[in-house]
């Protein structure tokens, strides 16, 4: 039971902490933070995306950063709330160069979690609202250049006589969202995409693909989906939306363009990047280089014993588009995560005989159940409660990764109880189920490895009805002329094998474009260092290399699903803007390398 109103508890804490911080950071932390406390910072203090765990780490960060940060004008914003013994309050403050915001959570009058993030750079705010550009000169002018004429001229010059300050490799949702953010910060940015049209990264995937996440979770920056947009977006509709977005946001976007090579000159602080644009070689020299090729890098190549004697076709899921040519054929899908399920359904719908080879257990959750109890901050009901997508993003970002598993375990305990019969029936087919090594379910698998899960949108019913066969519990020994020989001796007939076996880390794309040396120095992307299979330690507390400074100066990684791309594009853009503008950006802690 709280002994005072949440607003007074939060206001008193923030005022006391800000005063103490001016005198002695160690004393401020000891007096105002729990021993088991967390501070997650997005650029405001550290010019990094990092989480300090425990008083000693928090005090060490403040001792290093306070002199350059100079935080001031701490204010509670909105009305603090209380649930059980936790008081939650939103607040604002300023640093020497930025306006910032945050969320704090107090237990027994002391801070349990602290979240701080830059909202905007004081010297470089986005021009919007009352400061939006006029767009026209109301004056007769015989040398008038219309908007379309100016746009054509700028497009013809860009990358040729006028260099970009930032080059984004990859024009999918991540590159597009980041390009839009940089556009609003007046950073001349070129996005290069190897496909023929913006949105083709979605259009070229298998024909039945529909987003598994709901519309409230998937908005792009600045232009949300309209209210009539379907809850789950078909892939081609998503592709058309991205193409529209590129045009409306006036992004400099080169299609049919491949990045051949890139090298960095540390003395000039410039990249030299060779591009192949529809067969024409063009060299650009940006200050900052961003890899936005998705959450992952190149596809894992299929390598099975006996491939030389297999009479059928073997392809990676990245090259699968449609099952119509496999009607009546024996199709084997290797893998049992999202792509494998979707491909298996598409093949079954096309009239193929489908077997799924499951190599390891999969976390499955029904879409309807996840919508009902797993998206409480991204839903129509959340909007009615006043939780906009921006507010939902802040709430999600404010919880340190170390504390997320406990909430996810509780959620998946509810899910398993609610869908107990579904899981019993699915398990009876031989399908191997798990919920992660610590029973925390899909989200933690997504953060830790980006693999091993499926949101059920229909495949599980086909499996339970025997229409898609699952083979589990035995490895593949080799391919034979007309089938796959399993280690337990079973031979599965196969005319085609689709390997849904995932992708390498995005740093492998750096190895291809920049160098093996730079890729190894930077290290893998994604994963928390949780120590689970596929996510080796040590513990990082944040996703490796994503959206923050790397061991290679002026090289960035941006990606993830639509929600992550939307939110973290803001922070990649702010970091790039600060550097091209010449602001001092001391990174704490310095990138490993």
Short mmCIF file of C-alpha atoms in Angstrom, two decimals, residues 35 60 76 116 121 217 237 250 307 368-370 379 490 500 504:
data_model
loop_
_atom_site.label_atom_id
_atom_site.label_comp_id
_atom_site.label_asym_id
_atom_site.label_seq_id
_atom_site.Cartn_x
_atom_site.Cartn_y
_atom_site.Cartn_z
CA UNK A 35 20.51 -2.20 -5.60
CA UNK A 60 29.90 4.56 -13.50
CA UNK A 76 7.03 14.92 -14.63
CA UNK A 116 15.88 7.88 -21.07
CA UNK A 121 18.27 17.63 -31.23
CA UNK A 217 2.06 -2.82 -34.61
CA UNK A 237 -0.48 -4.83 -50.50
CA UNK A 250 10.26 12.04 -51.71
CA UNK A 307 22.78 -33.47 -53.58
CA UNK A 368 -6.15 -15.41 -32.34
CA UNK A 369 -4.78 -16.04 -28.84
CA UNK A 370 -1.82 -13.74 -29.33
CA UNK A 379 -4.65 -2.76 -30.55
CA UNK A 490 13.03 -44.12 -43.28
CA UNK A 500 13.67 -23.15 -44.77
CA UNK A 504 23.41 -15.71 -41.63
#
